[in-house]
């Protein structure tokens, strides 16, 4: 979590606690970036859903409150924001999950996309393979680099961050990022997207 947890003012502490119970690692949706056009990036643990009919009205209300708050006309850095999309774009870092896809139907104004990023165990193994390559003594160094899939991992991560940036900056649409390994996938995607969106860079 960031230093400060930002949520819509219409959400109560009780609703936050209940929404947290529904998310992996108890990570409720927290706003971590507000763009100059008013669109936001939020991060969270993925919903803990299965084929059972379990739902969390508090979680659904929190997502809707985020959408509603972004539709309010705001002024940031003396620039009045444009009218934002009345839908939120949900980026799931992991693989296609029918249970999550089915549950997303309970969010009234959302679009969902799966990014199919590899799990942390796969990335760790690829990293060890990368470290084992000695570029000064290894023949066929480039082909061995390709075989580690490290470049593919980086490419997929950057593509996911670019998807967030496009929705925020070009489509004026807020984005919620979550994943099955939210402790690293979500933070990596969000951090890259924030760097891309920051005018300093």
GROMACS .gro file of C-alpha atoms in nm, residues 56-200:
model
  145
   56UNK     CA    1  -1.963  -0.833  -0.166
   57UNK     CA    2  -2.198  -0.540  -0.197
   58UNK     CA    3  -1.942  -0.323  -0.018
   59UNK     CA    4  -1.679  -0.404  -0.279
   60UNK     CA    5  -1.923  -0.339  -0.562
   61UNK     CA    6  -2.027  -0.010  -0.400
   62UNK     CA    7  -1.663   0.096  -0.366
   63UNK     CA    8  -1.595   0.037  -0.735
   64UNK     CA    9  -1.908   0.229  -0.830
   65UNK     CA   10  -1.811   0.512  -0.594
   66UNK     CA   11  -1.473   0.538  -0.768
   67UNK     CA   12  -1.649   0.566  -1.105
   68UNK     CA   13  -1.892   0.827  -0.972
   69UNK     CA   14  -1.620   1.037  -0.812
   70UNK     CA   15  -1.424   1.046  -1.137
   71UNK     CA   16  -1.729   1.170  -1.324
   72UNK     CA   17  -1.743   1.479  -1.103
   73UNK     CA   18  -1.589   1.781  -1.271
   74UNK     CA   19  -1.256   1.856  -1.106
   75UNK     CA   20  -0.981   2.109  -1.145
   76UNK     CA   21  -0.622   1.989  -1.125
   77UNK     CA   22  -0.325   2.226  -1.156
   78UNK     CA   23  -0.567   2.498  -1.271
   79UNK     CA   24  -0.674   2.287  -1.570
   80UNK     CA   25  -1.036   2.182  -1.575
   81UNK     CA   26  -1.071   1.816  -1.656
   82UNK     CA   27  -1.267   1.689  -1.950
   83UNK     CA   28  -1.573   1.475  -1.899
   84UNK     CA   29  -1.442   1.133  -1.803
   85UNK     CA   30  -1.572   0.802  -1.922
   86UNK     CA   31  -1.850   0.665  -1.705
   87UNK     CA   32  -1.687   0.322  -1.715
   88UNK     CA   33  -1.383   0.183  -1.537
   89UNK     CA   34  -1.127  -0.041  -1.704
   90UNK     CA   35  -1.016  -0.336  -1.491
   91UNK     CA   36  -0.675  -0.483  -1.568
   92UNK     CA   37  -0.623  -0.831  -1.426
   93UNK     CA   38  -0.252  -0.907  -1.440
   94UNK     CA   39  -0.295  -1.284  -1.431
   95UNK     CA   40  -0.437  -1.537  -1.671
   96UNK     CA   41  -0.794  -1.563  -1.791
   97UNK     CA   42  -1.008  -1.663  -1.494
   98UNK     CA   43  -1.371  -1.756  -1.569
   99UNK     CA   44  -1.474  -1.690  -1.207
  100UNK     CA   45  -1.337  -1.334  -1.215
  101UNK     CA   46  -1.487  -1.276  -1.559
  102UNK     CA   47  -1.824  -1.393  -1.432
  103UNK     CA   48  -1.806  -1.181  -1.116
  104UNK     CA   49  -1.713  -0.868  -1.313
  105UNK     CA   50  -2.069  -0.869  -1.446
  106UNK     CA   51  -2.178  -0.746  -1.102
  107UNK     CA   52  -1.987  -0.421  -1.158
  108UNK     CA   53  -2.231  -0.211  -1.353
  109UNK     CA   54  -1.990   0.005  -1.550
  110UNK     CA   55  -1.669  -0.184  -1.612
  111UNK     CA   56  -1.465  -0.350  -1.883
  112UNK     CA   57  -1.225  -0.631  -1.794
  113UNK     CA   58  -0.905  -0.742  -1.964
  114UNK     CA   59  -0.667  -1.023  -1.868
  115UNK     CA   60  -0.295  -0.960  -1.926
  116UNK     CA   61  -0.171  -1.317  -1.870
  117UNK     CA   62   0.149  -1.214  -1.694
  118UNK     CA   63   0.352  -1.509  -1.563
  119UNK     CA   64   0.337  -1.595  -1.195
  120UNK     CA   65   0.609  -1.504  -0.950
  121UNK     CA   66   0.755  -1.856  -0.949
  122UNK     CA   67   0.800  -1.848  -1.326
  123UNK     CA   68   0.956  -1.501  -1.318
  124UNK     CA   69   1.193  -1.604  -1.039
  125UNK     CA   70   1.305  -1.908  -1.237
  126UNK     CA   71   1.358  -1.695  -1.548
  127UNK     CA   72   1.563  -1.452  -1.339
  128UNK     CA   73   1.789  -1.729  -1.213
  129UNK     CA   74   1.839  -1.850  -1.570
  130UNK     CA   75   1.931  -1.495  -1.674
  131UNK     CA   76   2.186  -1.461  -1.394
  132UNK     CA   77   2.346  -1.790  -1.494
  133UNK     CA   78   2.439  -1.658  -1.839
  134UNK     CA   79   2.794  -1.524  -1.861
  135UNK     CA   80   2.805  -1.290  -2.159
  136UNK     CA   81   3.186  -1.296  -2.185
  137UNK     CA   82   3.230  -1.673  -2.188
  138UNK     CA   83   2.902  -1.803  -2.325
  139UNK     CA   84   2.863  -1.903  -2.686
  140UNK     CA   85   2.528  -1.830  -2.848
  141UNK     CA   86   2.466  -1.576  -2.574
  142UNK     CA   87   2.168  -1.412  -2.744
  143UNK     CA   88   1.985  -1.739  -2.809
  144UNK     CA   89   2.036  -1.837  -2.446
  145UNK     CA   90   1.906  -1.498  -2.339
  146UNK     CA   91   1.594  -1.557  -2.546
  147UNK     CA   92   1.550  -1.900  -2.388
  148UNK     CA   93   1.520  -1.744  -2.041
  149UNK     CA   94   1.198  -1.566  -2.152
  150UNK     CA   95   1.315  -1.263  -1.955
  151UNK     CA   96   1.265  -1.026  -2.248
  152UNK     CA   97   0.916  -1.165  -2.304
  153UNK     CA   98   0.837  -1.103  -1.937
  154UNK     CA   99   0.952  -0.741  -1.964
  155UNK     CA  100   0.762  -0.691  -2.288
  156UNK     CA  101   0.437  -0.823  -2.136
  157UNK     CA  102   0.480  -0.602  -1.830
  158UNK     CA  103   0.543  -0.289  -2.038
  159UNK     CA  104   0.246  -0.371  -2.262
  160UNK     CA  105   0.021  -0.396  -1.956
  161UNK     CA  106   0.145  -0.059  -1.828
  162UNK     CA  107   0.092   0.097  -2.172
  163UNK     CA  108  -0.266  -0.031  -2.166
  164UNK     CA  109  -0.321   0.154  -1.838
  165UNK     CA  110  -0.164   0.472  -1.977
  166UNK     CA  111  -0.376   0.465  -2.293
  167UNK     CA  112  -0.697   0.431  -2.096
  168UNK     CA  113  -0.600   0.707  -1.853
  169UNK     CA  114  -0.442   0.961  -2.086
  170UNK     CA  115  -0.620   0.909  -2.418
  171UNK     CA  116  -0.958   0.766  -2.322
  172UNK     CA  117  -1.009   0.962  -1.997
  173UNK     CA  118  -1.105   0.633  -1.836
  174UNK     CA  119  -1.009   0.527  -1.484
  175UNK     CA  120  -0.829   0.197  -1.432
  176UNK     CA  121  -0.830  -0.061  -1.153
  177UNK     CA  122  -0.531  -0.297  -1.152
  178UNK     CA  123  -0.528  -0.626  -0.967
  179UNK     CA  124  -0.369  -0.967  -1.003
  180UNK     CA  125  -0.331  -1.308  -0.849
  181UNK     CA  126   0.015  -1.204  -0.723
  182UNK     CA  127  -0.084  -0.851  -0.632
  183UNK     CA  128   0.220  -0.796  -0.413
  184UNK     CA  129   0.439  -0.768  -0.721
  185UNK     CA  130   0.235  -0.772  -1.044
  186UNK     CA  131   0.000  -0.490  -0.948
  187UNK     CA  132   0.273  -0.267  -0.808
  188UNK     CA  133   0.496  -0.318  -1.113
  189UNK     CA  134   0.221  -0.229  -1.361
  190UNK     CA  135   0.110   0.074  -1.160
  191UNK     CA  136   0.463   0.202  -1.102
  192UNK     CA  137   0.550   0.181  -1.473
  193UNK     CA  138   0.224   0.351  -1.569
  194UNK     CA  139   0.283   0.634  -1.320
  195UNK     CA  140   0.631   0.695  -1.461
  196UNK     CA  141   0.492   0.704  -1.815
  197UNK     CA  142   0.215   0.946  -1.714
  198UNK     CA  143   0.436   1.176  -1.506
  199UNK     CA  144   0.520   1.485  -1.718
  200UNK     CA  145   0.860   1.505  -1.546
   0.00000   0.00000   0.00000
